[in-house]
């Protein structure tokens, strides 16, 4: 099988008004023909317009979805609704959802199943807290989250795994290269044990990725791209990260 396409995914979180659509338009202009796949996950309010702005160059993703397709769930958004609005991807299990909304591995796996049934590619996040790292539990935590959050229906086509150490998100701190390599090797090993196409799943690193550290991170084994928060909000920063990925 051909080497899977590298992926630069931006997570805008609860940031962005309509004016920010110009950042997506600029990305689409700058990266026509990019080797790496580009995804922006804007707030839900912007998904439909962002899908227009991104055209065929920048794919659009949701930041979460419900496990059900429809019903009495005020404030929630279903996977088919994301798809209907123009999204092709969805992040599930981001640590901010795990922490702020008490999402468990089982809930995340159910969301991923719903997303796959709706034809969305999931970006499934795992990551240890600082206390877990300090306690020497990182690999156990990651293995447990991977086993519990990635459903049986996952394939290299419909799922991407993002390793995001909680302590590196929005802090400007990043793990050492050895720490990233160690976790990504574990992810690859476990995926290969469990899935026939485990070798082809794309593995993203996320947590304080910026133009100045992207090349170094993309050179590491089993790093197939990045999930980027703050540095995805500005076209110039995210473009520099995409350029680094295309050169890696
Ligand atoms: P950050 O966020 O790049 O701002 O650290 C990453 C993420 O939460 O996906």
Short mmCIF file of C-alpha atoms and ligand atoms in Angstrom, two decimals:
data_model
loop_
_atom_site.label_atom_id
_atom_site.label_comp_id
_atom_site.label_asym_id
_atom_site.label_seq_id
_atom_site.Cartn_x
_atom_site.Cartn_y
_atom_site.Cartn_z
CA UNK A 1 0.00 0.00 0.00
CA UNK A 2 1.14 3.54 -0.76
CA UNK A 3 2.53 5.47 2.20
CA UNK A 4 -0.39 7.20 3.90
CA UNK A 5 -0.73 10.90 3.29
CA UNK A 6 0.65 13.12 6.02
CA UNK A 7 -1.85 15.26 7.86
CA UNK A 8 -1.80 18.76 9.32
CA UNK A 9 -4.92 19.27 11.43
CA UNK A 10 -5.84 22.54 13.12
CA UNK A 11 -8.12 22.68 16.14
CA UNK A 12 -9.57 26.13 16.62
CA UNK A 13 -11.37 25.18 19.86
CA UNK A 14 -13.80 27.93 20.97
CA UNK A 15 -12.10 30.58 18.85
CA UNK A 16 -13.13 32.31 15.66
CA UNK A 17 -15.88 34.53 14.31
CA UNK A 18 -16.90 34.76 10.67
CA UNK A 19 -13.98 37.08 10.01
CA UNK A 20 -11.64 34.16 10.63
CA UNK A 21 -12.89 32.45 7.48
CA UNK A 22 -10.33 34.57 5.63
CA UNK A 23 -7.61 32.48 7.32
CA UNK A 24 -9.08 29.36 5.70
CA UNK A 25 -9.39 31.09 2.34
CA UNK A 26 -5.74 32.08 2.60
CA UNK A 27 -4.72 28.51 3.48
CA UNK A 28 -6.67 27.21 0.49
CA UNK A 29 -4.90 29.68 -1.81
CA UNK A 30 -1.46 28.93 -0.37
CA UNK A 31 -1.61 25.13 -0.40
CA UNK A 32 -3.31 24.11 -3.62
CA UNK A 33 -1.56 20.85 -4.52
CA UNK A 34 -0.14 20.29 -1.01
CA UNK A 35 1.22 16.79 -0.52
CA UNK A 36 0.04 16.75 3.07
CA UNK A 37 -3.67 16.67 3.79
CA UNK A 38 -4.93 19.82 5.56
CA UNK A 39 -7.87 19.86 7.96
CA UNK A 40 -9.24 22.74 10.03
CA UNK A 41 -11.68 22.02 12.86
CA UNK A 42 -13.41 25.35 13.48
CA UNK A 43 -16.18 25.95 16.00
CA UNK A 44 -19.47 24.39 14.87
CA UNK A 45 -20.90 27.81 14.02
CA UNK A 46 -18.39 28.13 11.16
CA UNK A 47 -18.37 24.61 9.73
CA UNK A 48 -20.67 25.20 6.77
CA UNK A 49 -19.01 28.45 5.73
CA UNK A 50 -15.55 26.99 6.39
CA UNK A 51 -16.31 24.07 4.07
CA UNK A 52 -17.03 26.62 1.32
CA UNK A 53 -13.91 28.60 2.13
CA UNK A 54 -11.66 25.54 2.19
CA UNK A 55 -12.91 24.15 -1.10
CA UNK A 56 -10.99 21.08 -2.21
CA UNK A 57 -7.76 22.16 -0.45
CA UNK A 58 -8.70 22.49 3.23
CA UNK A 59 -10.97 19.79 4.63
CA UNK A 60 -13.18 20.72 7.58
CA UNK A 61 -13.76 18.83 10.80
CA UNK A 62 -15.93 19.06 13.89
CA UNK A 63 -14.40 19.15 17.39
CA UNK A 64 -16.79 16.60 18.90
CA UNK A 65 -19.97 14.71 18.03
CA UNK A 66 -22.77 12.92 19.85
CA UNK A 67 -22.98 9.13 19.76
CA UNK A 68 -26.57 9.30 18.46
CA UNK A 69 -27.77 10.57 15.08
CA UNK A 70 -30.60 12.77 16.37
CA UNK A 71 -32.89 13.31 19.34
CA UNK A 72 -33.49 15.30 22.51
CA UNK A 73 -29.91 16.36 23.26
CA UNK A 74 -29.90 20.11 23.64
CA UNK A 75 -26.67 21.72 22.56
CA UNK A 76 -25.17 18.59 21.03
CA UNK A 77 -24.30 17.96 17.40
CA UNK A 78 -24.50 14.60 15.67
CA UNK A 79 -22.05 13.09 13.23
CA UNK A 80 -24.55 13.11 10.33
CA UNK A 81 -25.20 16.80 11.06
CA UNK A 82 -21.48 17.54 10.84
CA UNK A 83 -21.33 15.66 7.58
CA UNK A 84 -24.41 17.50 6.30
CA UNK A 85 -22.76 20.84 7.14
CA UNK A 86 -19.74 19.94 5.02
CA UNK A 87 -17.36 18.32 7.50
CA UNK A 88 -15.32 15.27 6.53
CA UNK A 89 -13.49 14.80 9.84
CA UNK A 90 -14.19 15.03 13.56
CA UNK A 91 -11.97 15.14 16.64
CA UNK A 92 -13.12 12.83 19.43
CA UNK A 93 -11.64 12.41 22.88
CA UNK A 94 -9.71 15.67 23.06
CA UNK A 95 -8.40 16.06 26.59
CA UNK A 96 -10.46 19.23 27.05
CA UNK A 97 -13.58 17.13 26.37
CA UNK A 98 -12.33 14.31 28.59
CA UNK A 99 -11.69 16.78 31.43
CA UNK A 100 -14.42 19.42 31.04
CA UNK A 101 -17.20 17.04 30.00
CA UNK A 102 -16.13 13.92 31.88
CA UNK A 103 -15.86 11.89 28.69
CA UNK A 104 -14.72 8.32 29.22
CA UNK A 105 -12.94 6.00 26.80
CA UNK A 106 -16.21 4.11 26.23
CA UNK A 107 -18.08 7.32 25.40
CA UNK A 108 -15.35 8.32 22.98
CA UNK A 109 -15.43 4.93 21.25
CA UNK A 110 -19.21 5.31 20.81
CA UNK A 111 -18.74 8.75 19.29
CA UNK A 112 -16.11 7.34 16.93
CA UNK A 113 -18.48 4.57 15.83
CA UNK A 114 -21.19 7.16 15.10
CA UNK A 115 -18.71 9.24 13.16
CA UNK A 116 -17.56 6.29 11.06
CA UNK A 117 -21.15 5.35 10.32
CA UNK A 118 -21.71 8.91 9.12
CA UNK A 119 -18.67 8.65 6.85
CA UNK A 120 -16.42 10.93 8.87
CA UNK A 121 -12.73 10.38 9.54
CA UNK A 122 -12.08 10.48 13.27
CA UNK A 123 -9.08 12.08 14.93
CA UNK A 124 -9.01 10.17 18.22
CA UNK A 125 -6.95 11.83 20.95
CA UNK A 126 -4.98 10.23 23.77
CA UNK A 127 -2.58 11.74 26.26
CA UNK A 128 -1.28 11.59 29.79
CA UNK A 129 -1.47 14.29 32.46
CA UNK A 130 1.66 15.67 34.06
CA UNK A 131 0.97 13.74 37.26
CA UNK A 132 0.66 10.51 35.26
CA UNK A 133 3.96 11.20 33.50
CA UNK A 134 5.69 12.07 36.77
CA UNK A 135 4.29 8.87 38.25
CA UNK A 136 5.78 6.77 35.47
CA UNK A 137 2.33 5.79 34.17
CA UNK A 138 2.49 7.32 30.71
CA UNK A 139 2.66 4.15 28.63
CA UNK A 140 -0.03 2.39 30.66
CA UNK A 141 -2.35 5.40 30.39
CA UNK A 142 -1.83 5.71 26.65
CA UNK A 143 -2.28 1.99 26.04
CA UNK A 144 -5.48 2.02 28.09
CA UNK A 145 -6.92 5.05 26.31
CA UNK A 146 -6.05 3.59 22.92
CA UNK A 147 -7.65 0.24 23.73
CA UNK A 148 -10.78 1.87 25.13
CA UNK A 149 -11.31 4.82 22.79
CA UNK A 150 -10.56 3.28 19.41
CA UNK A 151 -13.50 1.11 18.29
CA UNK A 152 -13.27 -2.19 16.43
CA UNK A 153 -14.56 -0.53 13.24
CA UNK A 154 -11.50 1.71 13.10
CA UNK A 155 -9.30 1.43 10.02
CA UNK A 156 -6.33 3.39 8.72
CA UNK A 157 -8.75 5.04 6.32
CA UNK A 158 -11.34 6.22 8.83
CA UNK A 159 -9.19 6.90 11.89
CA UNK A 160 -6.19 8.99 12.84
CA UNK A 161 -4.66 8.82 16.32
CA UNK A 162 -3.36 11.99 17.98
CA UNK A 163 -0.94 11.80 20.91
CA UNK A 164 -1.46 14.95 22.94
CA UNK A 165 0.21 15.07 26.36
CA UNK A 166 -2.20 17.14 28.46
CA UNK A 167 0.65 19.11 30.01
CA UNK A 168 1.91 20.19 26.58
CA UNK A 169 -1.41 21.60 25.34
CA UNK A 170 -1.39 25.38 25.21
CA UNK A 171 1.58 25.59 27.56
CA UNK A 172 4.48 26.10 25.17
CA UNK A 173 6.08 22.98 26.66
CA UNK A 174 6.75 19.96 24.50
CA UNK A 175 8.01 16.48 25.32
CA UNK A 176 11.54 15.52 24.38
CA UNK A 177 12.02 13.78 21.07
CA UNK A 178 12.62 10.53 22.95
CA UNK A 179 9.36 10.91 24.85
CA UNK A 180 7.39 11.45 21.64
CA UNK A 181 9.13 8.58 19.90
CA UNK A 182 8.47 6.24 22.81
CA UNK A 183 4.73 6.92 22.85
CA UNK A 184 4.36 6.80 19.08
CA UNK A 185 6.20 3.47 18.97
CA UNK A 186 3.76 2.12 21.54
CA UNK A 187 0.78 3.40 19.52
CA UNK A 188 2.13 1.76 16.38
CA UNK A 189 2.82 -1.52 18.14
CA UNK A 190 -0.64 -1.72 19.72
CA UNK A 191 -2.40 -0.75 16.49
CA UNK A 192 -0.47 -3.41 14.59
CA UNK A 193 -1.38 -6.02 17.19
CA UNK A 194 -5.05 -5.15 16.93
CA UNK A 195 -5.70 -4.10 13.33
CA UNK A 196 -4.63 -5.74 10.07
CA UNK A 197 -3.83 -2.28 8.70
CA UNK A 198 -2.37 -0.97 11.97
CA UNK A 199 0.86 -0.08 10.19
CA UNK A 200 -0.97 2.47 8.03
CA UNK A 201 -2.84 4.45 10.70
CA UNK A 202 -1.60 8.02 10.74
CA UNK A 203 -0.22 9.13 14.10
CA UNK A 204 -0.24 12.83 14.92
CA UNK A 205 1.64 14.60 17.66
CA UNK A 206 -0.20 17.52 19.32
CA UNK A 207 0.69 19.98 22.06
CA UNK A 208 2.45 23.32 21.48
CA UNK A 209 3.44 22.55 17.90
CA UNK A 210 4.64 25.77 16.27
CA UNK A 211 6.67 26.81 13.24
CA UNK A 212 9.91 26.73 15.27
CA UNK A 213 9.59 23.11 16.46
CA UNK A 214 7.57 21.48 13.66
CA UNK A 215 10.45 20.22 11.50
CA UNK A 216 12.15 18.53 14.42
CA UNK A 217 8.94 16.80 15.48
CA UNK A 218 8.06 15.72 11.93
CA UNK A 219 11.46 14.05 11.57
CA UNK A 220 10.64 11.58 14.37
CA UNK A 221 9.71 7.97 13.65
CA UNK A 222 5.97 7.26 13.44
CA UNK A 223 5.00 10.93 13.41
CA UNK A 224 2.74 11.44 10.39
CA UNK A 225 1.64 14.98 11.13
CA UNK A 226 0.32 17.21 13.86
CA UNK A 227 -2.82 18.34 15.63
CA UNK A 228 -2.28 22.03 16.21
CA UNK A 229 -4.26 24.37 18.46
CA UNK A 230 -3.03 27.92 18.94
CA UNK A 231 -0.70 27.96 15.94
CA UNK A 232 -3.53 26.95 13.60
CA UNK A 233 -5.47 30.16 14.19
CA UNK A 234 -3.22 32.28 11.99
CA UNK A 235 -2.68 31.30 8.38
CA UNK A 236 0.99 32.32 8.43
CA UNK A 237 1.84 30.09 11.42
CA UNK A 238 -0.15 27.12 10.20
CA UNK A 239 1.27 27.51 6.69
CA UNK A 240 4.78 27.29 8.09
CA UNK A 241 3.84 24.05 9.88
CA UNK A 242 2.29 22.64 6.69
CA UNK A 243 5.46 23.59 4.78
CA UNK A 244 7.58 21.76 7.37
CA UNK A 245 5.38 18.68 7.00
CA UNK A 246 5.60 18.79 3.22
CA UNK A 247 9.38 18.93 3.50
CA UNK A 248 9.63 16.10 6.02
P1 LIG B 1 -1.91 23.71 21.26
O1 LIG B 1 -3.20 22.75 21.31
O2 LIG B 1 -1.28 23.50 19.89
O3 LIG B 1 -2.47 25.10 21.41
O4 LIG B 1 -1.00 23.30 22.36
C1 LIG B 1 -3.18 21.47 20.75
C2 LIG B 1 -4.52 20.80 20.90
O5 LIG B 1 -5.15 20.94 21.96
O6 LIG B 1 -4.97 20.11 19.98
#
